[in-house]
Amino acid sequence: MQTVIEELNQIFAQAFTKAGYDEQLGRVVVSARPDLCQFQCNGAMSGAKQYRKAPLMIANDVINNIAENDVIESVNVVAPGFINIMVKDAFIGKYLSEMDTEADCGFAKTENPKTVVIDYGGPNVAKPLHVGHLRSAVIGECLKRLNRFVGNKVIGDAHLGDWGLQMGLIIHELSVRKPDLVYFDENYTGEYPATPPFSLKDLEEIYPFASAKSKEDEAYLEAARLATKELQKGRAGYRALWKHILSVSLADLKKNYGRLDVDFDLWLGESDADPYVPDMVKMMKDKGFAYESEGALVVDVKEESDTAPIPPCIILKSDGSAIYETTDLATLVQREKDFAPDRVIYVVDKRQNLHFERVFRCAKKTGVVKPETELSFIGFGTVNGKDGKPFKTRAGGTMKLSELLDTVENQVNIKDGDKLSEQELTELRQIISLAAIKYGDLMNPCESNYIFDIDKFASFEGNTGPYILYTMVRIKSILAKLSEHHTDIMNKLEKSPMRIDGKFETASQRDLALTLTRYSHTINEAYKKDAPSIICSYIYEISNKFNVFYHDKKILAETNEQILSSLIALITLTLRVLDICINILGFKAPAKM
Ligand code: ARG
């Protein structure tokens, strides 16, 4: 289906042309002053200079040239040259009726699907997920669903941190604690044991211990670096240990991402790009891009327009080992080979901006990706506590993601919870807390920091996830009651497409209906701007408007069959639109709550 804005754009483009002006000026937007009009066109103002004419005159010329149509109820020109637009109620009704009969409520999928790889999650193996991993998972999952909804081919990749110094640290610490393990015997040629010599709990203790020690003890750090290098070079015992670390850790990561309803198509890691490093390095050297500087192999990436110095991109360290830049570049080689993506999106902490800037420049300059491949860095802000500093546990430590989920689940307040079974209660808590957490995150622009305020996020009132769920459940319960009392009407409606007529009894009903017509446009805007917050604002607006409408109109008391059918169709469509939107955001609504 065409969006309402697209329909209006056509009408205004024609009117501008007919009046002798550039059709490009005929762009219509949602009104910034809903008290005055529903839509507006500001093209007369933009055209004033070009045509050396007062905007007011242009605007009047244009409205006198609007062709007969079924869409516009009235237009009026307001100084200095705004064109204010109202659409016909009958048009709104017809538009919504059509949405109601279409799959995805009439959202038109893109005609040119792109292949998009989304690199998100980015957990480091052997370290538990913590609050710092929340945003990448939540935003990345939403962008994945949004891109898929729009019709793109999307591949979500977890890009595990499984190849850097942290692996060397763990291996070295294990060699100190258990030197007799067969993995450390360089002369060993047999099979390595199938079961790991440590548990998840051990790993969670070993890594922070080793990491802290390496910061104080230079020799220890050196040994860990050596272990990293030997692992990368393929020392058999280290590779075997590394596989154990990976499998123990991955099972736990999957469990925790599962709780967040976050899933990856690929669970590849930095290590998977390793086989691509030698050829990539050779290519960069052969083409004359890579050169040696202080022992390391680097590629210059500074550009004339830079206002701050951009250091060269390091391809290999002086000891020949791979670093963060290496694995990201080689991963792009791999992705190019596997998917030839049109776009690669990285959802990573915004403090890694410079890293990605250098990697992107290097990839473009050396031809790792095609010139037209779009590389996008979506840098997100920090999750803070109420004190404005990064979110911590009460004791001041880093909050594990599982702990955070437990805390929110325990905090959600469920009315009449005692009427539910233990299992129902647990499920309801999970559903509501996921909505609380994800909505609380996604309602903010990605790049902003935000305060993680559990009381606020879990509240059923205000701009929160639970409020949206509450509204949806309210509609479900009205529909359930209607089914009970008006079985015949409901049955009839189920068989034939529902019609929403444009006879609005209250302003709030029209307001709700008009907001629903903006659905496709809103999804497109969120997609174009990579901005989940646009969807959040939209469903908050729908929920508010639905609740005002419901307050004004006693739907259950309506006796006129035709009016009732139209009301049922309207609220059913409201529910469908909300459901599509929360699905894209990455959470669901319960049947009851
Ligand atoms: N593992 C990295 C970290 O903890 C994040 C990975 C982000 N993705 C990437 N392709 N570099 O900082």
mmCIF file of N, CA, C and O in Angstrom, residues 7-19 59-75 83 85-86 88:
data_model
loop_
_atom_site.group_PDB
_atom_site.id
_atom_site.type_symbol
_atom_site.label_atom_id
_atom_site.label_comp_id
_atom_site.label_asym_id
_atom_site.label_seq_id
_atom_site.Cartn_x
_atom_site.Cartn_y
_atom_site.Cartn_z
ATOM 1 N N GLU A 7 0.576 9.424 -0.996
ATOM 2 C CA GLU A 7 -0.607 9.857 -1.751
ATOM 3 C C GLU A 7 -0.684 11.379 -1.800
ATOM 4 O O GLU A 7 -0.956 11.977 -2.834
ATOM 5 N N LEU A 8 -0.416 12.011 -0.657
ATOM 6 C CA LEU A 8 -0.474 13.474 -0.618
ATOM 7 C C LEU A 8 0.656 14.085 -1.447
ATOM 8 O O LEU A 8 0.462 15.093 -2.128
ATOM 9 N N ASN A 9 1.821 13.462 -1.393
ATOM 10 C CA ASN A 9 2.949 13.950 -2.195
ATOM 11 C C ASN A 9 2.583 14.012 -3.670
ATOM 12 O O ASN A 9 2.917 14.969 -4.360
ATOM 13 N N GLN A 10 1.895 12.965 -4.123
ATOM 14 C CA GLN A 10 1.510 12.934 -5.538
ATOM 15 C C GLN A 10 0.592 14.100 -5.884
ATOM 16 O O GLN A 10 0.805 14.799 -6.872
ATOM 17 N N ILE A 11 -0.399 14.287 -5.033
ATOM 18 C CA ILE A 11 -1.367 15.356 -5.297
ATOM 19 C C ILE A 11 -0.662 16.720 -5.324
ATOM 20 O O ILE A 11 -0.884 17.542 -6.217
ATOM 21 N N PHE A 12 0.249 16.918 -4.375
ATOM 22 C CA PHE A 12 0.921 18.223 -4.308
ATOM 23 C C PHE A 12 1.978 18.387 -5.397
ATOM 24 O O PHE A 12 2.159 19.489 -5.917
ATOM 25 N N ALA A 13 2.642 17.311 -5.756
ATOM 26 C CA ALA A 13 3.626 17.417 -6.840
ATOM 27 C C ALA A 13 2.906 17.880 -8.104
ATOM 28 O O ALA A 13 3.375 18.773 -8.819
ATOM 29 N N GLN A 14 1.720 17.300 -8.347
ATOM 30 C CA GLN A 14 0.937 17.693 -9.529
ATOM 31 C C GLN A 14 0.497 19.150 -9.445
ATOM 32 O O GLN A 14 0.589 19.898 -10.409
ATOM 33 N N ALA A 15 0.061 19.536 -8.255
ATOM 34 C CA ALA A 15 -0.428 20.914 -8.097
ATOM 35 C C ALA A 15 0.705 21.923 -8.293
ATOM 36 O O ALA A 15 0.520 22.960 -8.927
ATOM 37 N N PHE A 16 1.880 21.615 -7.773
ATOM 38 C CA PHE A 16 3.030 22.514 -7.972
ATOM 39 C C PHE A 16 3.358 22.612 -9.470
ATOM 40 O O PHE A 16 3.582 23.699 -9.996
ATOM 41 N N THR A 17 3.371 21.454 -10.139
ATOM 42 C CA THR A 17 3.693 21.456 -11.565
ATOM 43 C C THR A 17 2.668 22.280 -12.340
ATOM 44 O O THR A 17 3.023 23.113 -13.170
ATOM 45 N N LYS A 18 1.396 22.009 -12.044
ATOM 46 C CA LYS A 18 0.335 22.692 -12.772
ATOM 47 C C LYS A 18 0.398 24.215 -12.566
ATOM 48 O O LYS A 18 0.112 24.991 -13.470
ATOM 49 N N ALA A 19 0.826 24.604 -11.388
ATOM 50 C CA ALA A 19 0.917 26.039 -11.095
ATOM 51 C C ALA A 19 2.222 26.636 -11.632
ATOM 52 O O ALA A 19 2.497 27.816 -11.436
ATOM 53 N N ALA A 59 1.976 29.644 -2.495
ATOM 54 C CA ALA A 59 1.062 28.728 -1.806
ATOM 55 C C ALA A 59 -0.347 28.862 -2.364
ATOM 56 O O ALA A 59 -1.040 27.867 -2.606
ATOM 57 N N ASN A 60 -0.768 30.104 -2.596
ATOM 58 C CA ASN A 60 -2.117 30.303 -3.142
ATOM 59 C C ASN A 60 -2.238 29.755 -4.555
ATOM 60 O O ASN A 60 -3.241 29.144 -4.903
ATOM 61 N N ASP A 61 -1.193 29.970 -5.369
ATOM 62 C CA ASP A 61 -1.201 29.389 -6.720
ATOM 63 C C ASP A 61 -1.394 27.873 -6.634
ATOM 64 O O ASP A 61 -2.150 27.283 -7.395
ATOM 65 N N VAL A 62 -0.651 27.287 -5.712
ATOM 66 C CA VAL A 62 -0.674 25.825 -5.610
ATOM 67 C C VAL A 62 -2.058 25.322 -5.204
ATOM 68 O O VAL A 62 -2.615 24.421 -5.838
ATOM 69 N N ILE A 63 -2.635 25.925 -4.176
ATOM 70 C CA ILE A 63 -3.917 25.359 -3.720
ATOM 71 C C ILE A 63 -5.024 25.562 -4.754
ATOM 72 O O ILE A 63 -5.973 24.801 -4.806
ATOM 73 N N ASN A 64 -4.861 26.563 -5.610
ATOM 74 C CA ASN A 64 -5.850 26.736 -6.680
ATOM 75 C C ASN A 64 -5.687 25.704 -7.789
ATOM 76 O O ASN A 64 -6.513 25.628 -8.685
ATOM 77 N N ASN A 65 -4.599 24.961 -7.731
ATOM 78 C CA ASN A 65 -4.341 23.975 -8.790
ATOM 79 C C ASN A 65 -4.415 22.532 -8.307
ATOM 80 O O ASN A 65 -3.957 21.627 -8.993
ATOM 81 N N ILE A 66 -4.955 22.347 -7.130
ATOM 82 C CA ILE A 66 -5.085 20.971 -6.639
ATOM 83 C C ILE A 66 -6.228 20.275 -7.384
ATOM 84 O O ILE A 66 -7.348 20.791 -7.438
ATOM 85 N N ALA A 67 -5.903 19.112 -7.958
ATOM 86 C CA ALA A 67 -6.904 18.398 -8.743
ATOM 87 C C ALA A 67 -7.949 17.761 -7.829
ATOM 88 O O ALA A 67 -7.690 17.527 -6.648
ATOM 89 N N GLU A 68 -9.090 17.492 -8.411
ATOM 90 C CA GLU A 68 -10.160 16.754 -7.714
ATOM 91 C C GLU A 68 -9.582 15.480 -7.096
ATOM 92 O O GLU A 68 -8.818 14.771 -7.752
ATOM 93 N N ASN A 69 -9.896 15.184 -5.876
ATOM 94 C CA ASN A 69 -9.396 13.932 -5.276
ATOM 95 C C ASN A 69 -10.269 13.507 -4.108
ATOM 96 O O ASN A 69 -11.065 14.296 -3.602
ATOM 97 N N ASP A 70 -10.076 12.252 -3.681
ATOM 98 C CA ASP A 70 -10.887 11.713 -2.576
ATOM 99 C C ASP A 70 -10.177 11.830 -1.239
ATOM 100 O O ASP A 70 -10.629 11.293 -0.247
ATOM 101 N N VAL A 71 -9.021 12.473 -1.262
ATOM 102 C CA VAL A 71 -8.189 12.441 -0.069
ATOM 103 C C VAL A 71 -8.359 13.690 0.798
ATOM 104 O O VAL A 71 -8.593 13.609 2.011
ATOM 105 N N ILE A 72 -8.258 14.850 0.126
ATOM 106 C CA ILE A 72 -8.161 16.094 0.903
ATOM 107 C C ILE A 72 -9.529 16.673 1.247
ATOM 108 O O ILE A 72 -10.398 16.820 0.397
ATOM 109 N N GLU A 73 -9.697 16.983 2.512
ATOM 110 C CA GLU A 73 -10.936 17.598 2.978
ATOM 111 C C GLU A 73 -10.817 19.118 2.798
ATOM 112 O O GLU A 73 -11.688 19.760 2.261
ATOM 113 N N SER A 74 -9.703 19.683 3.268
ATOM 114 C CA SER A 74 -9.523 21.127 3.135
ATOM 115 C C SER A 74 -8.048 21.477 3.173
ATOM 116 O O SER A 74 -7.239 20.755 3.752
ATOM 117 N N VAL A 75 -7.728 22.594 2.522
ATOM 118 C CA VAL A 75 -6.365 23.137 2.644
ATOM 119 C C VAL A 75 -6.520 24.613 2.962
ATOM 120 O O VAL A 75 -7.478 25.245 2.543
ATOM 121 N N ILE A 83 1.158 25.523 3.849
ATOM 122 C CA ILE A 83 -0.131 25.002 3.399
ATOM 123 C C ILE A 83 -0.568 23.937 4.409
ATOM 124 O O ILE A 83 0.109 22.914 4.578
ATOM 125 N N ILE A 85 -3.087 21.108 5.810
ATOM 126 C CA ILE A 85 -3.924 20.114 5.116
ATOM 127 C C ILE A 85 -4.733 19.268 6.113
ATOM 128 O O ILE A 85 -4.189 18.809 7.126
ATOM 129 N N MET A 86 -6.007 19.087 5.772
ATOM 130 C CA MET A 86 -6.828 18.128 6.513
ATOM 131 C C MET A 86 -7.297 17.075 5.505
ATOM 132 O O MET A 86 -7.608 17.419 4.366
ATOM 133 N N LYS A 88 -9.936 13.789 4.419
ATOM 134 C CA LYS A 88 -11.339 13.398 4.619
ATOM 135 C C LYS A 88 -11.448 12.228 5.588
ATOM 136 O O LYS A 88 -10.662 11.279 5.493
#
